[in-house]
Tab-separated table of C-alpha atoms in Angstrom:
chain	number	residue	atom	x	y	z
A	1	MET	CA	19.969	129.341	-135.854
A	2	LYS	CA	20.311	126.232	-133.841
A	3	ASN	CA	21.067	122.978	-135.494
A	4	ILE	CA	17.943	121.060	-135.986
A	5	GLU	CA	19.487	118.011	-134.489
A	6	ILE	CA	20.177	119.789	-131.482
A	7	LEU	CA	16.957	121.155	-131.484
A	8	ILE	CA	15.263	117.841	-131.820
A	9	GLN	CA	17.081	116.281	-128.724
A	10	GLU	CA	16.602	119.244	-126.665
A	11	ALA	CA	12.952	118.920	-127.329
A	12	ILE	CA	12.778	115.156	-126.294
A	13	ALA	CA	14.663	115.929	-123.153
A	14	LEU	CA	11.909	118.767	-122.630
A	15	LEU	CA	9.192	116.150	-123.037
A	16	LYS	CA	10.697	113.738	-120.770
A	17	SER	CA	10.967	116.711	-118.002
A	18	LEU	CA	7.206	117.570	-118.900
A	19	ILE	CA	5.982	113.883	-118.394
A	20	GLU	CA	7.638	113.689	-114.970
A	21	THR	CA	6.002	116.994	-113.789
A	22	PRO	CA	2.452	116.515	-112.943
A	23	SER	CA	0.174	118.930	-115.027
A	24	PHE	CA	-3.568	118.252	-114.600
A	25	SER	CA	-5.739	121.092	-115.964
A	26	SER	CA	-5.685	124.226	-113.990
A	27	GLU	CA	-2.563	122.651	-111.945
A	28	GLU	CA	0.094	123.227	-114.722
A	29	ASP	CA	2.403	126.031	-112.789
A	30	GLN	CA	5.264	123.378	-112.621
A	31	THR	CA	5.251	122.543	-116.406
A	32	ALA	CA	4.682	126.342	-117.135
A	33	LEU	CA	8.145	127.023	-115.286
A	34	LEU	CA	9.721	124.258	-117.804
A	35	ILE	CA	8.611	126.096	-120.842
A	36	GLU	CA	9.606	129.381	-119.222
A	37	ASN	CA	13.245	127.939	-118.986
A	38	TRP	CA	13.255	126.559	-122.497
A	39	PHE	CA	12.705	130.489	-123.601
A	40	THR	CA	15.114	131.600	-121.251
A	41	GLN	CA	17.813	129.391	-122.404
A	42	ASN	CA	17.128	130.291	-125.894
A	43	THR	CA	17.185	133.985	-125.012
A	44	ILE	CA	13.441	134.358	-126.276
A	45	PRO	CA	11.381	136.854	-124.557
A	46	PHE	CA	7.983	135.575	-123.309
A	47	GLU	CA	5.014	136.496	-121.476
A	48	ARG	CA	2.860	134.680	-118.982
A	49	GLU	CA	-0.540	134.811	-117.498
A	50	ASN	CA	-1.916	132.322	-115.009
A	51	ASN	CA	-0.324	129.103	-116.512
A	52	ASN	CA	-0.150	130.034	-120.391
A	53	ILE	CA	3.167	131.044	-121.742
A	54	TRP	CA	3.560	132.854	-125.134
A	55	ALA	CA	6.384	134.355	-127.381
A	56	TYR	CA	6.763	136.192	-130.695
A	57	ASN	CA	9.307	136.060	-133.384
A	58	LYS	CA	12.224	138.420	-132.993
A	59	TYR	CA	11.161	140.530	-135.744
A	60	PHE	CA	7.557	140.964	-135.125
A	61	ASP	CA	6.201	143.506	-137.529
A	62	LYS	CA	2.687	144.868	-136.908
A	63	SER	CA	2.087	145.223	-140.662
A	64	LYS	CA	2.279	141.557	-141.339
A	65	PRO	CA	-0.256	139.153	-140.662
A	66	THR	CA	0.099	136.620	-137.877
A	67	LEU	CA	0.381	132.741	-137.620
A	68	LEU	CA	-0.331	131.198	-134.372
A	69	LEU	CA	1.251	128.067	-133.256
A	70	ASN	CA	-0.462	126.299	-130.516
A	71	SER	CA	-0.668	123.176	-128.235
A	72	HIS	CA	-1.276	122.549	-124.446
A	73	HIS	CA	0.785	121.301	-121.531
A	74	ASP	CA	-1.988	120.419	-119.391
A	75	THR	CA	-3.191	116.611	-118.982
A	76	VAL	CA	-6.013	114.504	-117.692
A	77	LYS	CA	-5.700	112.448	-114.694
A	78	PRO	CA	-3.976	108.809	-115.524
A	79	ASN	CA	-6.587	105.920	-115.805
A	80	GLN	CA	-6.643	102.877	-113.440
A	81	GLY	CA	-5.368	100.633	-116.226
A	82	TYR	CA	-1.710	102.277	-115.937
A	83	THR	CA	0.833	99.070	-115.301
A	84	LYS	CA	4.024	101.803	-115.534
A	85	ASP	CA	4.475	104.994	-113.573
A	86	PRO	CA	2.371	107.835	-115.331
A	87	PHE	CA	5.070	110.285	-114.140
A	88	GLU	CA	7.833	108.437	-115.289
A	89	ALA	CA	9.556	109.108	-118.792
A	90	ILE	CA	10.351	105.459	-119.895
A	91	ALA	CA	12.210	105.330	-123.051
A	92	GLU	CA	11.656	101.490	-124.249
A	93	ASP	CA	11.480	99.901	-127.645
A	94	GLY	CA	11.546	103.277	-129.457
A	95	LYS	CA	8.835	104.393	-127.469
A	96	LEU	CA	8.612	107.210	-124.843
A	97	PHE	CA	6.092	106.164	-122.279
A	98	GLY	CA	4.393	108.682	-119.680
A	99	LEU	CA	1.177	110.774	-119.037
A	100	GLY	CA	0.903	113.382	-121.540
A	101	SER	CA	3.349	112.263	-124.043
A	102	ASN	CA	1.147	111.508	-126.693
A	103	ASP	CA	-1.495	114.180	-125.615
A	104	ALA	CA	-0.226	116.648	-126.233
A	105	GLY	CA	3.447	116.789	-124.856
A	106	GLY	CA	5.124	115.560	-128.384
A	107	CYS	CA	3.124	118.163	-130.284
A	108	LEU	CA	3.972	120.891	-127.882
A	109	VAL	CA	7.843	120.314	-127.710
A	110	SER	CA	7.647	119.703	-131.596
A	111	LEU	CA	6.128	123.424	-132.188
A	112	VAL	CA	8.230	124.952	-129.260
A	113	ALA	CA	11.236	123.627	-131.300
A	114	THR	CA	10.074	124.780	-134.619
A	115	PHE	CA	9.089	128.272	-133.136
A	116	THR	CA	12.628	128.525	-131.912
A	117	HIS	CA	14.016	127.565	-135.124
A	118	PHE	CA	12.313	130.360	-136.838
A	119	TYR	CA	12.486	132.824	-133.824
A	120	ALA	CA	15.514	134.872	-135.352
A	121	VAL	CA	14.685	134.767	-139.170
A	122	GLU	CA	14.642	138.070	-140.836
A	123	ASN	CA	12.044	139.034	-143.467
A	124	LEU	CA	9.300	136.179	-142.586
A	125	PRO	CA	6.055	137.106	-144.394
A	126	TYR	CA	4.257	136.387	-141.447
A	127	ASN	CA	4.640	137.099	-137.818
A	128	ILE	CA	4.776	133.818	-135.586
A	129	VAL	CA	3.427	133.533	-132.158
A	130	MET	CA	3.837	130.492	-129.987
A	131	VAL	CA	1.297	129.756	-127.318
A	132	ALA	CA	1.896	126.899	-124.848
A	133	SER	CA	-1.552	126.940	-123.224
A	134	ALA	CA	-3.351	125.175	-120.247
A	135	GLU	CA	-6.681	123.978	-119.462
A	136	GLU	CA	-7.335	122.114	-122.910
A	137	GLU	CA	-8.430	119.171	-121.251
A	138	SER	CA	-10.897	120.834	-119.358
A	139	SER	CA	-12.031	123.377	-121.821
A	140	GLY	CA	-11.392	125.769	-118.869
A	141	LYS	CA	-11.578	129.542	-118.779
A	142	GLN	CA	-8.103	130.290	-118.069
A	143	GLY	CA	-6.631	128.412	-121.068
A	144	LEU	CA	-6.012	129.556	-124.791
A	145	ASN	CA	-9.307	131.639	-124.930
A	146	SER	CA	-8.107	133.782	-122.080
A	147	VAL	CA	-5.102	134.528	-123.927
A	148	LEU	CA	-6.427	135.833	-127.277
A	149	LYS	CA	-7.322	139.147	-125.979
A	150	HIS	CA	-3.369	139.749	-125.648
A	151	LEU	CA	-2.666	138.687	-129.235
A	152	PRO	CA	-2.697	140.362	-132.529
A	153	GLU	CA	-5.185	139.577	-134.780
A	154	LEU	CA	-4.631	135.964	-136.278
A	155	ASP	CA	-4.659	135.067	-139.975
A	156	CYS	CA	-4.372	131.358	-139.554
A	157	ALA	CA	-3.109	128.630	-137.075
A	158	ILE	CA	-1.420	125.256	-136.546
A	159	ILE	CA	-3.122	123.388	-133.407
A	160	GLY	CA	-0.789	120.766	-132.223
A	161	GLU	CA	-2.752	117.430	-131.479
A	162	PRO	CA	-1.692	114.153	-132.384
A	163	THR	CA	-2.737	113.532	-136.024
A	164	LEU	CA	0.257	111.346	-137.276
A	165	MET	CA	1.106	114.385	-138.939
A	166	GLN	CA	-1.608	114.013	-141.458
A	167	LEU	CA	-3.671	117.179	-141.879
A	168	ALA	CA	-6.961	117.634	-140.104
A	169	VAL	CA	-8.409	120.388	-142.082
A	170	ALA	CA	-11.719	120.273	-140.318
A	171	GLU	CA	-12.890	119.650	-136.751
A	172	LYS	CA	-16.305	118.979	-135.276
A	173	GLY	CA	-17.571	121.419	-132.479
A	174	LEU	CA	-19.439	120.507	-129.191
A	175	LEU	CA	-22.437	121.523	-127.929
A	176	VAL	CA	-23.716	119.949	-124.708
A	177	LEU	CA	-27.240	120.691	-123.830
A	178	ASP	CA	-29.213	120.211	-120.555
A	179	ILE	CA	-32.693	119.095	-121.439
A	180	VAL	CA	-35.473	119.654	-118.945
A	181	VAL	CA	-39.021	117.768	-119.612
A	182	LYS	CA	-41.947	118.889	-117.569
A	183	GLY	CA	-44.807	116.723	-116.080
A	184	THR	CA	-47.178	116.594	-113.089
A	185	ALA	CA	-45.970	114.974	-110.052
A	186	SER	CA	-48.357	112.286	-108.374
A	187	HIS	CA	-48.447	109.177	-106.459
A	188	ALA	CA	-47.623	106.372	-109.009
A	189	ALA	CA	-51.024	104.505	-108.009
A	190	HIS	CA	-53.369	107.231	-109.629
A	191	ASN	CA	-53.800	107.971	-113.323
A	192	ASN	CA	-51.587	110.643	-114.443
A	193	PRO	CA	-51.441	111.464	-118.435
A	194	ASP	CA	-48.658	114.101	-117.718
A	195	ASN	CA	-45.764	111.663	-116.637
A	196	PRO	CA	-42.484	113.704	-117.550
A	197	ILE	CA	-40.872	110.391	-118.163
A	198	TYR	CA	-43.651	109.572	-120.824
A	199	ASN	CA	-43.245	113.128	-122.087
A	200	ALA	CA	-39.637	112.664	-122.561
A	201	MET	CA	-39.971	109.855	-125.148
A	202	PRO	CA	-40.868	111.884	-127.869
A	203	VAL	CA	-38.051	114.244	-127.155
A	204	ILE	CA	-35.622	111.349	-126.964
A	205	ASP	CA	-36.796	109.802	-130.254
A	206	TRP	CA	-36.476	113.667	-131.890
A	207	PHE	CA	-32.718	113.548	-130.900
A	208	LYS	CA	-32.233	109.942	-132.323
A	209	THR	CA	-34.043	110.457	-135.893
A	210	PHE	CA	-33.562	114.252	-136.763
A	211	GLU	CA	-31.178	114.615	-139.587
A	212	PHE	CA	-29.524	118.071	-140.308
A	213	GLU	CA	-29.739	119.287	-143.723
A	214	LYS	CA	-26.435	120.311	-144.569
A	215	ILE	CA	-23.556	117.351	-144.461
A	216	SER	CA	-19.802	118.390	-144.582
A	217	GLU	CA	-17.753	117.032	-147.396
A	218	VAL	CA	-15.156	116.545	-144.737
A	219	LEU	CA	-16.809	116.096	-141.377
A	220	GLY	CA	-20.164	114.430	-142.369
A	221	PRO	CA	-23.588	114.774	-140.654
A	222	VAL	CA	-24.126	116.535	-137.324
A	223	LYS	CA	-24.276	113.824	-134.827
A	224	MET	CA	-26.779	114.187	-131.625
A	225	THR	CA	-26.567	111.727	-128.890
A	226	VAL	CA	-28.693	111.378	-125.723
A	227	THR	CA	-25.998	110.329	-123.018
A	228	GLN	CA	-27.786	110.803	-119.673
A	229	VAL	CA	-31.324	110.570	-118.505
A	230	THR	CA	-32.417	111.070	-114.941
A	231	ALA	CA	-35.825	111.302	-113.215
A	232	GLY	CA	-37.518	110.034	-109.835
A	233	LYS	CA	-36.388	109.432	-106.290
A	234	GLN	CA	-38.841	106.489	-105.330
A	235	HIS	CA	-40.941	103.874	-106.899
A	236	ASN	CA	-44.317	105.143	-106.091
A	237	VAL	CA	-43.921	108.804	-107.107
A	238	VAL	CA	-44.298	109.883	-110.508
A	239	PRO	CA	-41.419	113.245	-110.689
A	240	ALA	CA	-42.245	116.527	-111.788
A	241	GLU	CA	-39.076	116.468	-114.222
A	242	CYS	CA	-37.188	114.217	-116.508
A	243	HIS	CA	-33.710	115.405	-117.058
A	244	LEU	CA	-31.580	114.534	-120.380
A	245	VAL	CA	-28.117	115.498	-121.267
A	246	VAL	CA	-27.412	115.694	-125.059
A	247	ASP	CA	-24.152	115.667	-126.701
A	248	ILE	CA	-24.266	117.336	-130.106
A	249	ARG	CA	-21.109	117.058	-132.402
A	250	VAL	CA	-21.356	119.914	-134.938
A	251	ASN	CA	-19.948	120.043	-138.208
A	252	ASP	CA	-18.552	123.008	-139.962
A	253	CYS	CA	-21.944	123.793	-142.086
A	254	TYR	CA	-23.339	125.274	-138.709
A	255	ASN	CA	-22.537	127.395	-135.917
A	256	ASN	CA	-23.557	126.385	-132.404
A	257	ILE	CA	-26.396	129.102	-132.195
A	258	GLU	CA	-28.081	127.578	-135.370
A	259	ILE	CA	-27.908	124.289	-133.975
A	260	LEU	CA	-29.505	125.643	-130.516
A	261	GLU	CA	-32.204	127.202	-132.350
A	262	THR	CA	-33.297	124.245	-134.229
A	263	VAL	CA	-33.404	122.289	-131.061
A	264	LYS	CA	-35.446	124.801	-129.170
A	265	ALA	CA	-37.954	124.898	-131.966
A	266	ASN	CA	-38.460	121.285	-132.081
A	267	VAL	CA	-38.564	119.971	-128.646
A	268	ALA	CA	-41.285	120.714	-125.934
A	269	ALA	CA	-38.872	121.199	-123.224
A	270	GLU	CA	-36.582	123.661	-121.600
A	271	VAL	CA	-33.375	123.579	-123.328
A	272	THR	CA	-30.193	125.154	-121.616
A	273	PRO	CA	-26.394	124.981	-123.340
A	274	ARG	CA	-23.722	124.600	-121.118
A	275	SER	CA	-21.334	126.546	-123.397
A	276	MET	CA	-21.584	128.114	-126.716
A	277	HIS	CA	-18.144	128.966	-127.639
A	278	LEU	CA	-16.981	125.300	-128.787
A	279	ASN	CA	-17.493	125.876	-132.455
A	280	ALA	CA	-16.495	123.733	-135.437
A	281	SER	CA	-13.615	124.550	-137.293
A	282	SER	CA	-11.801	124.412	-140.843
A	283	ILE	CA	-9.291	125.389	-143.486
A	284	PRO	CA	-9.526	125.268	-146.901
A	285	VAL	CA	-7.603	122.520	-148.848
A	286	SER	CA	-6.339	125.544	-151.037
A	287	HIS	CA	-4.745	127.236	-148.305
A	288	GLY	CA	-1.023	127.328	-148.298
A	289	LEU	CA	-0.385	125.501	-145.068
A	290	VAL	CA	-2.449	122.684	-146.285
A	291	GLN	CA	-0.976	122.646	-149.886
A	292	ALA	CA	2.609	122.731	-148.237
A	293	GLY	CA	1.716	119.370	-146.225
A	294	ILE	CA	-0.073	117.617	-149.118
A	295	ALA	CA	3.205	118.358	-151.247
A	296	LEU	CA	5.152	116.580	-148.647
A	297	GLY	CA	3.021	113.503	-148.665
A	298	ARG	CA	0.247	114.327	-146.045
A	299	THR	CA	-3.234	113.446	-146.409
A	300	THR	CA	-6.166	115.321	-145.289
A	301	TYR	CA	-9.276	114.372	-143.188
A	302	GLY	CA	-11.688	115.472	-140.781
A	303	SER	CA	-11.470	115.187	-136.956
A	304	PRO	CA	-14.083	114.093	-134.702
A	305	THR	CA	-12.170	115.186	-131.422
A	306	LEU	CA	-12.333	118.500	-129.820
A	307	SER	CA	-9.183	120.849	-129.266
A	308	ASP	CA	-8.354	124.360	-128.809
A	309	GLN	CA	-9.335	124.792	-132.301
A	310	SER	CA	-12.646	125.310	-131.110
A	311	VAL	CA	-11.890	128.980	-129.368
A	312	ILE	CA	-10.241	130.615	-132.277
A	313	SER	CA	-11.905	132.191	-135.202
A	314	CYS	CA	-9.346	132.260	-137.783
A	315	GLN	CA	-8.764	129.367	-140.371
A	316	SER	CA	-6.775	126.527	-138.432
A	317	LEU	CA	-5.038	123.461	-139.179
A	318	LYS	CA	-4.750	120.478	-136.430
A	319	LEU	CA	-1.431	118.819	-136.932
A	320	GLY	CA	0.757	117.094	-134.922
A	321	PRO	CA	2.980	113.839	-133.809
A	322	GLY	CA	1.406	110.942	-132.384
A	323	GLU	CA	-1.750	109.389	-132.549
A	324	SER	CA	-5.242	110.193	-131.333
A	325	LEU	CA	-6.184	106.717	-130.403
A	326	ARG	CA	-3.400	106.632	-127.535
A	327	SER	CA	-4.687	109.788	-125.872
A	328	HIS	CA	-6.140	109.180	-122.260
A	329	SER	CA	-4.941	105.625	-122.553
A	330	ALA	CA	-3.075	103.361	-120.193
A	331	ASN	CA	0.558	103.568	-120.586
A	332	GLU	CA	0.291	106.253	-123.174
A	333	PHE	CA	3.394	106.725	-125.076
A	334	ILE	CA	4.590	108.275	-128.228
A	335	PHE	CA	7.357	106.946	-130.642
A	336	ILE	CA	10.427	108.911	-130.307
A	337	ASN	CA	10.846	109.029	-134.180
A	338	GLU	CA	7.403	110.698	-134.312
A	339	ILE	CA	8.944	113.753	-132.565
A	340	GLU	CA	11.743	113.694	-134.913
A	341	GLU	CA	9.497	113.425	-137.885
A	342	GLY	CA	7.187	115.985	-136.340
A	343	ILE	CA	9.820	118.724	-136.107
A	344	ASP	CA	11.158	118.019	-139.557
A	345	LEU	CA	7.842	118.280	-141.030
A	346	TYR	CA	6.406	121.353	-139.135
A	347	ILE	CA	9.690	123.152	-140.381
A	348	LYS	CA	9.473	122.006	-143.684
A	349	ILE	CA	5.587	123.077	-143.953
A	350	LEU	CA	6.525	126.471	-142.651
A	351	THR	CA	9.261	126.828	-144.896
A	352	ASP	CA	7.161	126.218	-147.932
A	353	PHE	CA	4.200	128.087	-146.834
A	354	PHE	CA	6.547	131.321	-146.277
A	355	LYS	CA	8.262	130.549	-149.566
A	356	ASN	CA	5.178	130.521	-151.682
A	357	ILE	CA	3.427	133.619	-150.397
């Protein structure tokens, strides 16, 4: 087994290489090669489909349950506020700057190092599969969701996202709806009681005021927000339609189908979901992974942000070094000691989890 300090330094070196290799969603082929090289150098067999890389622990046993470790190696594009080169890994004042350093490069290399630590351990009570996935930032079709068909049934998962190594035991799902409110087109000079813009007003008000009954202890209520309104092309023509876009953050008391059915039953409009698979996720506080984290002084909370948790159906914990507020920010960074702490805590949490089964 490789010394943990060596693993930490190699993980930081990998993160620097990932930062300096552009990997926008659907364009992650070069960072996938870097991850392949890690597994090759550590004599770990791996599989690849598109830009997703995955590997199993050496003593994989089909009779045992399987734990997924996952984080992503794609990034968003750098915003215009950068004053540093987003593709240069700059170490300064204990920070490592660069695009994807915080979201989610630090998590990815920490989980890869953790997987490598456990890879050749015999008699683990769980199998471990590590997936370095693509297209998380774009919720694309060739990300983690495309790999699941190749994996054994998953019993539980740790999804690496920046949480300051606190325990995100639930995550809100996402449902985006395209709403079309109908009316009658006419000249603006004529009386028209069927103006779709006016017809849209009670629809907008419903989204503003309706409250779903079930409130999650961890995630709070379902939150619905009208984010776009478009109608008409010129001042003297009443349009035939008014279009709305609604962003719905779903708590773990509902699935997306239930939310959609409620909307359709209450609004006088055509309702079309953009997707249905980004469901809320959670893990009981009593679960061994969570209890192992709590025993190490970690706190639990509910996360409002979306991750690849939304595409898996097993119980999952979101946990990783870095801070969510830094994600997608100008001059993105992660503290180097956060990576050191992340690897240390991941290993301790899994060690305690396995020991107490």
